[in-house]
PDB file of C-alpha atoms in Angstrom:
ATOM      1  CA  LYS K   9       0.000   0.000   0.000  1.00 64.00           C
ATOM      2  CA  ALA K  10       1.530   3.309  -1.056  1.00 76.00           C
ATOM      3  CA  GLY K  11       2.139   5.895   1.648  1.00 92.00           C
ATOM      4  CA  VAL K  12       1.371   9.585   1.623  1.00 96.00           C
ATOM      5  CA  THR K  13       3.004  11.211  -1.391  1.00 97.00           C
ATOM      6  CA  GLN K  14       3.972  14.863  -1.449  1.00 97.00           C
ATOM      7  CA  THR K  15       5.209  16.715  -4.502  1.00 97.00           C
ATOM      8  CA  PRO K  16       7.492  18.381  -5.166  1.00 97.00           C
ATOM      9  CA  ARG K  17      10.066  17.406  -2.524  1.00 96.00           C
ATOM     10  CA  TYR K  18      12.029  20.628  -2.887  1.00 97.00           C
ATOM     11  CA  LEU K  19      11.057  24.054  -4.099  1.00 96.00           C
ATOM     12  CA  ILE K  20      12.850  27.381  -4.352  1.00 97.00           C
ATOM     13  CA  LYS K  21      10.840  30.561  -4.813  1.00 97.00           C
ATOM     14  CA  THR K  22      11.408  34.277  -4.436  1.00 97.00           C
ATOM     15  CA  ARG K  23       9.532  36.734  -2.270  1.00 97.00           C
ATOM     16  CA  GLY K  24       6.183  37.788  -3.681  1.00 97.00           C
ATOM     17  CA  GLN K  25       5.655  34.648  -5.728  1.00 98.00           C
ATOM     18  CA  GLN K  26       3.013  32.053  -5.020  1.00 98.00           C
ATOM     19  CA  VAL K  27       3.393  28.302  -4.665  1.00 98.00           C
ATOM     20  CA  THR K  28       1.169  25.214  -4.802  1.00 98.00           C
ATOM     21  CA  LEU K  29       2.040  22.006  -2.997  1.00 98.00           C
ATOM     22  CA  SER K  30       0.372  18.663  -3.592  1.00 98.00           C
ATOM     23  CA  CYS K  31      -0.492  15.756  -1.336  1.00 98.00           C
ATOM     24  CA  SER K  32      -1.850  12.341  -2.298  1.00 98.00           C
ATOM     25  CA  PRO K  33      -3.157  10.499   0.782  1.00 96.00           C
ATOM     26  CA  ILE K  34      -3.080   6.779   1.419  1.00 95.00           C
ATOM     27  CA  SER K  35      -5.791   5.046  -0.587  1.00 94.00           C
ATOM     28  CA  GLY K  36      -9.048   5.096   1.356  1.00 91.00           C
ATOM     29  CA  HIS K  37      -8.011   7.943   3.665  1.00 92.00           C
ATOM     30  CA  ARG K  38     -10.407  10.861   3.417  1.00 91.00           C
ATOM     31  CA  SER K  39      -8.919  13.231   5.985  1.00 91.00           C
ATOM     32  CA  VAL K  40      -5.886  15.293   5.023  1.00 94.00           C
ATOM     33  CA  SER K  41      -4.083  17.714   7.319  1.00 94.00           C
ATOM     34  CA  TRP K  42      -1.306  20.156   6.537  1.00 96.00           C
ATOM     35  CA  TYR K  43       1.469  21.298   8.860  1.00 96.00           C
ATOM     36  CA  GLN K  44       4.343  23.755   8.683  1.00 96.00           C
ATOM     37  CA  GLN K  45       7.595  22.722  10.382  1.00 95.00           C
ATOM     38  CA  THR K  46      10.343  25.226  11.208  1.00 93.00           C
ATOM     39  CA  PRO K  47      13.299  24.964  13.620  1.00 87.00           C
ATOM     40  CA  GLY K  48      11.977  27.772  15.787  1.00 82.00           C
ATOM     41  CA  GLN K  49       8.263  26.986  15.951  1.00 85.00           C
ATOM     42  CA  GLY K  50       8.233  23.238  15.399  1.00 88.00           C
ATOM     43  CA  LEU K  51       5.229  21.631  13.757  1.00 92.00           C
ATOM     44  CA  GLN K  52       2.258  23.939  13.446  1.00 93.00           C
ATOM     45  CA  PHE K  53      -1.183  22.964  12.218  1.00 91.00           C
ATOM     46  CA  LEU K  54      -2.367  24.738   9.063  1.00 95.00           C
ATOM     47  CA  PHE K  55      -5.691  23.123   8.196  1.00 92.00           C
ATOM     48  CA  GLU K  56      -7.568  19.854   7.832  1.00 92.00           C
ATOM     49  CA  TYR K  57      -9.835  18.725   5.015  1.00 94.00           C
ATOM     50  CA  PHE K  58     -12.392  15.970   4.918  1.00 92.00           C
ATOM     51  CA  SER K  59     -14.665  15.195   1.975  1.00 91.00           C
ATOM     52  CA  GLU K  60     -13.578  18.357   0.175  1.00 94.00           C
ATOM     53  CA  THR K  61     -14.509  20.547   3.167  1.00 94.00           C
ATOM     54  CA  GLN K  62     -12.153  22.416   5.459  1.00 93.00           C
ATOM     55  CA  ARG K  63     -13.018  21.237   8.971  1.00 89.00           C
ATOM     56  CA  ASN K  64     -10.285  22.874  11.036  1.00 86.00           C
ATOM     57  CA  LYS K  65      -7.965  25.792  10.524  1.00 90.00           C
ATOM     58  CA  GLY K  66      -4.862  26.836  12.411  1.00 90.00           C
ATOM     59  CA  ASN K  67      -3.684  30.330  13.177  1.00 90.00           C
ATOM     60  CA  PHE K  68      -2.116  31.283   9.851  1.00 95.00           C
ATOM     61  CA  PRO K  69      -2.791  34.315   7.631  1.00 96.00           C
ATOM     62  CA  GLY K  70      -5.160  34.144   4.697  1.00 96.00           C
ATOM     63  CA  ARG K  71      -2.202  33.827   2.314  1.00 97.00           C
ATOM     64  CA  PHE K  72      -2.263  30.146   3.227  1.00 98.00           C
ATOM     65  CA  SER K  73      -5.128  28.262   1.643  1.00 97.00           C
ATOM     66  CA  GLY K  74      -5.953  24.751   0.625  1.00 97.00           C
ATOM     67  CA  ARG K  75      -8.447  22.530  -1.054  1.00 97.00           C
ATOM     68  CA  GLN K  76      -9.320  18.892  -1.386  1.00 97.00           C
ATOM     69  CA  PHE K  77     -10.546  17.102  -4.465  1.00 97.00           C
ATOM     70  CA  SER K  78     -13.136  14.361  -4.787  1.00 96.00           C
ATOM     71  CA  ASN K  79     -10.378  11.717  -4.891  1.00 94.00           C
ATOM     72  CA  SER K  80      -9.120  13.052  -1.513  1.00 95.00           C
ATOM     73  CA  ARG K  81      -5.950  14.512  -3.011  1.00 97.00           C
ATOM     74  CA  SER K  82      -5.186  17.890  -1.508  1.00 98.00           C
ATOM     75  CA  GLU K  83      -3.297  21.002  -2.465  1.00 98.00           C
ATOM     76  CA  MET K  84      -2.159  23.924  -0.418  1.00 98.00           C
ATOM     77  CA  ASN K  85      -1.344  27.330  -1.813  1.00 98.00           C
ATOM     78  CA  VAL K  86       0.731  30.128  -0.375  1.00 98.00           C
ATOM     79  CA  SER K  87       0.431  33.496  -2.066  1.00 96.00           C
ATOM     80  CA  THR K  88       2.745  36.504  -1.807  1.00 97.00           C
ATOM     81  CA  LEU K  89       5.563  34.466  -0.328  1.00 98.00           C
ATOM     82  CA  GLU K  90       7.625  35.901   2.516  1.00 97.00           C
ATOM     83  CA  LEU K  91      11.083  34.863   3.712  1.00 97.00           C
ATOM     84  CA  GLY K  92       9.490  33.484   6.879  1.00 96.00           C
ATOM     85  CA  ASP K  93       7.476  31.003   4.845  1.00 97.00           C
ATOM     86  CA  SER K  94      10.619  28.953   4.313  1.00 97.00           C
ATOM     87  CA  ALA K  95       9.834  25.652   5.996  1.00 97.00           C
ATOM     88  CA  LEU K  96       9.107  21.983   5.604  1.00 97.00           C
ATOM     89  CA  TYR K  97       5.442  21.535   4.732  1.00 98.00           C
ATOM     90  CA  LEU K  98       4.036  18.212   5.832  1.00 97.00           C
ATOM     91  CA  CYS K  99       0.830  16.507   4.851  1.00 97.00           C
ATOM     92  CA  ALA K 100      -0.817  13.776   6.904  1.00 95.00           C
ATOM     93  CA  SER K 101      -3.732  11.517   6.051  1.00 94.00           C
ATOM     94  CA  SER K 102      -5.989   9.488   8.298  1.00 89.00           C
ATOM     95  CA  LEU K 103      -8.994   7.205   8.222  1.00 83.00           C
ATOM     96  CA  LEU K 104     -12.250   8.539   9.553  1.00 68.00           C
ATOM     97  CA  THR K 105     -12.687   5.468  11.722  1.00 64.00           C
ATOM     98  CA  ALA K 106      -9.204   5.750  13.223  1.00 60.00           C
ATOM     99  CA  LYS K 107      -8.867   9.478  13.353  1.00 59.00           C
ATOM    100  CA  ASN K 108      -6.179   9.414  15.975  1.00 71.00           C
ATOM    101  CA  ILE K 109      -3.716   7.810  13.580  1.00 83.00           C
ATOM    102  CA  GLN K 110      -2.050  10.174  11.149  1.00 88.00           C
ATOM    103  CA  TYR K 111       0.350   9.031   8.456  1.00 92.00           C
ATOM    104  CA  PHE K 112       2.770  11.684   7.284  1.00 95.00           C
ATOM    105  CA  GLY K 113       4.396  12.216   3.943  1.00 96.00           C
ATOM    106  CA  ALA K 114       8.081  13.114   3.633  1.00 96.00           C
ATOM    107  CA  GLY K 115       7.207  16.764   3.124  1.00 97.00           C
ATOM    108  CA  THR K 116       7.995  19.554   0.695  1.00 97.00           C
ATOM    109  CA  ARG K 117      11.003  21.708   1.597  1.00 97.00           C
ATOM    110  CA  LEU K 118      10.207  25.275   0.525  1.00 97.00           C
ATOM    111  CA  SER K 119      12.942  27.882   0.423  1.00 97.00           C
ATOM    112  CA  VAL K 120      11.975  31.503  -0.160  1.00 97.00           C
ATOM    113  CA  LEU K 121      14.818  33.762  -1.321  1.00 96.00           C
TER     114      LEU K 121
ATOM    115  CA  THR S  10       3.570  30.459  23.033  1.00 61.00           C
ATOM    116  CA  GLN S  11       3.629  26.696  22.518  1.00 72.00           C
ATOM    117  CA  LEU S  12       0.666  24.711  23.763  1.00 84.00           C
ATOM    118  CA  LEU S  13       2.958  21.761  24.469  1.00 91.00           C
ATOM    119  CA  GLU S  14       6.411  22.182  25.971  1.00 92.00           C
ATOM    120  CA  GLN S  15       8.937  19.425  25.526  1.00 95.00           C
ATOM    121  CA  SER S  16      12.090  18.933  27.544  1.00 95.00           C
ATOM    122  CA  PRO S  17      14.890  18.564  27.090  1.00 96.00           C
ATOM    123  CA  GLN S  18      15.249  20.176  23.685  1.00 94.00           C
ATOM    124  CA  PHE S  19      18.488  18.328  22.934  1.00 96.00           C
ATOM    125  CA  LEU S  20      19.853  15.112  24.407  1.00 97.00           C
ATOM    126  CA  SER S  21      23.122  13.352  23.613  1.00 97.00           C
ATOM    127  CA  ILE S  22      23.787  10.080  25.437  1.00 96.00           C
ATOM    128  CA  GLN S  23      25.944   6.987  25.195  1.00 97.00           C
ATOM    129  CA  GLU S  24      24.570   3.710  23.922  1.00 97.00           C
ATOM    130  CA  GLY S  25      23.087   1.678  26.772  1.00 97.00           C
ATOM    131  CA  GLU S  26      21.989   4.650  28.884  1.00 97.00           C
ATOM    132  CA  ASN S  27      18.388   5.363  29.894  1.00 97.00           C
ATOM    133  CA  LEU S  28      16.555   8.615  29.199  1.00 97.00           C
ATOM    134  CA  THR S  29      13.227  10.318  29.735  1.00 98.00           C
ATOM    135  CA  VAL S  30      11.583  12.981  27.587  1.00 98.00           C
ATOM    136  CA  TYR S  31       8.787  15.131  28.974  1.00 97.00           C
ATOM    137  CA  CYS S  32       5.801  16.762  27.318  1.00 96.00           C
ATOM    138  CA  ASN S  33       3.846  19.274  29.405  1.00 95.00           C
ATOM    139  CA  SER S  34       0.833  21.515  28.940  1.00 93.00           C
ATOM    140  CA  SER S  35      -1.787  23.390  30.907  1.00 91.00           C
ATOM    141  CA  SER S  36      -4.465  22.091  28.525  1.00 91.00           C
ATOM    142  CA  VAL S  37      -6.375  18.835  28.766  1.00 92.00           C
ATOM    143  CA  PHE S  38      -6.098  16.607  25.708  1.00 92.00           C
ATOM    144  CA  SER S  39      -8.491  13.937  24.481  1.00 89.00           C
ATOM    145  CA  SER S  40      -5.480  11.952  23.298  1.00 90.00           C
ATOM    146  CA  LEU S  41      -1.738  12.354  23.076  1.00 93.00           C
ATOM    147  CA  GLN S  42       0.651  10.888  20.555  1.00 94.00           C
ATOM    148  CA  TRP S  43       4.394  10.392  20.296  1.00 97.00           C
ATOM    149  CA  TYR S  44       6.208  10.461  16.971  1.00 97.00           C
ATOM    150  CA  ARG S  45       9.784   9.957  15.830  1.00 97.00           C
ATOM    151  CA  GLN S  46      11.083  11.893  12.850  1.00 96.00           C
ATOM    152  CA  GLU S  47      14.311  11.174  11.016  1.00 93.00           C
ATOM    153  CA  PRO S  48      16.085  13.647   8.713  1.00 88.00           C
ATOM    154  CA  GLY S  49      14.384  14.029   5.349  1.00 86.00           C
ATOM    155  CA  GLU S  50      11.300  12.139   6.466  1.00 91.00           C
ATOM    156  CA  GLY S  51       7.930  12.891   7.970  1.00 94.00           C
ATOM    157  CA  PRO S  52       7.083  11.959  11.572  1.00 95.00           C
ATOM    158  CA  VAL S  53       6.164   8.335  12.214  1.00 94.00           C
ATOM    159  CA  LEU S  54       3.600   7.550  14.890  1.00 93.00           C
ATOM    160  CA  LEU S  55       4.962   5.507  17.807  1.00 95.00           C
ATOM    161  CA  VAL S  56       1.982   5.406  20.154  1.00 94.00           C
ATOM    162  CA  THR S  57      -1.362   6.989  21.038  1.00 92.00           C
ATOM    163  CA  VAL S  58      -2.498   7.262  24.651  1.00 93.00           C
ATOM    164  CA  VAL S  59      -6.080   8.135  25.475  1.00 91.00           C
ATOM    165  CA  THR S  60      -6.834   7.401  29.127  1.00 92.00           C
ATOM    166  CA  GLY S  61      -5.416   9.403  32.028  1.00 94.00           C
ATOM    167  CA  GLY S  62      -2.716   7.373  33.793  1.00 95.00           C
ATOM    168  CA  GLU S  63      -2.331   5.050  30.832  1.00 95.00           C
ATOM    169  CA  VAL S  64       1.032   3.349  30.335  1.00 97.00           C
ATOM    170  CA  LYS S  65       2.036   1.744  27.050  1.00 96.00           C
ATOM    171  CA  LYS S  66       5.206  -0.155  26.235  1.00 97.00           C
ATOM    172  CA  LEU S  67       6.784  -0.578  22.845  1.00 95.00           C
ATOM    173  CA  LYS S  68       9.861  -2.799  23.265  1.00 95.00           C
ATOM    174  CA  ARG S  69      12.354  -0.541  25.118  1.00 97.00           C
ATOM    175  CA  LEU S  70      10.074   2.512  24.994  1.00 97.00           C
ATOM    176  CA  THR S  71       7.579   3.258  27.770  1.00 98.00           C
ATOM    177  CA  PHE S  72       4.952   5.964  27.340  1.00 97.00           C
ATOM    178  CA  GLN S  73       2.845   7.413  30.127  1.00 97.00           C
ATOM    179  CA  PHE S  74      -0.131   9.781  29.975  1.00 96.00           C
ATOM    180  CA  GLY S  75      -0.635  11.960  33.031  1.00 95.00           C
ATOM    181  CA  ASP S  76      -3.649  11.360  35.266  1.00 94.00           C
ATOM    182  CA  ALA S  77      -5.113  14.739  34.309  1.00 95.00           C
ATOM    183  CA  ARG S  78      -4.348  14.186  30.598  1.00 94.00           C
ATOM    184  CA  LYS S  79      -2.191  17.333  30.480  1.00 94.00           C
ATOM    185  CA  ASP S  80       1.259  15.784  30.283  1.00 94.00           C
ATOM    186  CA  SER S  81       3.132  12.731  29.095  1.00 96.00           C
ATOM    187  CA  SER S  82       6.552  11.136  29.257  1.00 97.00           C
ATOM    188  CA  LEU S  83       8.602   8.854  27.069  1.00 98.00           C
ATOM    189  CA  HIS S  84      11.225   6.651  28.705  1.00 98.00           C
ATOM    190  CA  ILE S  85      13.800   4.742  26.680  1.00 98.00           C
ATOM    191  CA  THR S  86      15.724   1.935  28.321  1.00 98.00           C
ATOM    192  CA  ALA S  87      19.205   0.970  27.102  1.00 98.00           C
ATOM    193  CA  ALA S  88      19.225   3.427  24.211  1.00 97.00           C
ATOM    194  CA  GLN S  89      20.663   2.293  20.890  1.00 97.00           C
ATOM    195  CA  PRO S  90      22.027   4.333  17.944  1.00 96.00           C
ATOM    196  CA  GLY S  91      18.872   3.418  16.009  1.00 95.00           C
ATOM    197  CA  ASP S  92      16.864   5.451  18.529  1.00 96.00           C
ATOM    198  CA  THR S  93      18.489   8.649  17.239  1.00 96.00           C
ATOM    199  CA  GLY S  94      15.948  11.110  15.885  1.00 96.00           C
ATOM    200  CA  LEU S  95      13.555  13.928  16.700  1.00 97.00           C
ATOM    201  CA  TYR S  96      10.858  12.888  19.168  1.00 97.00           C
ATOM    202  CA  LEU S  97       7.615  14.834  18.998  1.00 97.00           C
ATOM    203  CA  CYS S  98       4.569  14.774  21.217  1.00 96.00           C
ATOM    204  CA  ALA S  99       1.205  15.866  19.843  1.00 94.00           C
ATOM    205  CA  GLY S 100      -1.975  16.551  21.752  1.00 92.00           C
ATOM    206  CA  GLU S 101      -5.466  16.374  20.326  1.00 88.00           C
ATOM    207  CA  LEU S 102      -7.897  18.924  21.723  1.00 82.00           C
ATOM    208  CA  GLY S 103     -10.724  17.574  19.646  1.00 72.00           C
ATOM    209  CA  GLY S 104     -11.955  17.358  16.090  1.00 69.00           C
ATOM    210  CA  ASN S 105      -8.842  15.712  14.674  1.00 68.00           C
ATOM    211  CA  GLN S 106      -6.758  18.859  15.277  1.00 78.00           C
ATOM    212  CA  PHE S 107      -3.333  18.144  16.738  1.00 85.00           C
ATOM    213  CA  TYR S 108      -0.905  20.475  18.483  1.00 90.00           C
ATOM    214  CA  PHE S 109       2.738  19.458  18.422  1.00 93.00           C
ATOM    215  CA  GLY S 110       5.512  20.113  20.890  1.00 93.00           C
ATOM    216  CA  THR S 111       8.779  21.635  19.656  1.00 87.00           C
ATOM    217  CA  GLY S 112      10.499  18.288  19.839  1.00 94.00           C
ATOM    218  CA  THR S 113      13.443  16.601  21.526  1.00 96.00           C
ATOM    219  CA  SER S 114      16.447  15.865  19.360  1.00 96.00           C
ATOM    220  CA  LEU S 115      18.070  12.655  20.607  1.00 97.00           C
ATOM    221  CA  THR S 116      21.527  11.475  19.607  1.00 97.00           C
ATOM    222  CA  VAL S 117      22.730   8.087  20.813  1.00 97.00           C
ATOM    223  CA  ILE S 118      26.481   7.710  20.509  1.00 97.00           C
ATOM    224  CA  PRO S 119      27.798   4.172  19.825  1.00 95.00           C
TER     225      PRO S 119
END
């Protein structure tokens, strides 16, 4: 069974640009969560999607947005990139019936120059 | 301000030693999880504890959830180089939303 797949693995952008990251959950998993990981702040929750609906949202500015498609694949978008957005962005999927168990992808390393 | 505080932040020990990592909060969690993350990878779930006072063992790792469900500890007996990694605790307040601690970076020296 394939794990959570995140693409791309690495990304370099410049300030002011926008970026879209992709996450394909484990087959059958309908919940997808996104996290930002930085050395100073650790792992911080961005948002969670289930059945194409955003159910939870963390404390991030509106520049961070996401969506989920009918096949449960999810994308997150960051507009008007800032230097502080440089981070590892992690996606996690889980089964509705075992919602305590999250399976993480390897992440997308975003560098903003 | 972090909802979950982990200590210590860094730990470097010799193979065979014992260690304990702490995860503390003033909030009550419906469940608490421990993960290990290795460089270039995402976190991997080690255990989930749900009941206050619960103790779970995973080979040489022992996890405990505080009676009030506000804190947890991870104890490793006879650490091995393969235990090296970033250990993260994560508390669930409800609704499948998890709050992570800042992590404990463990290095086990052969």
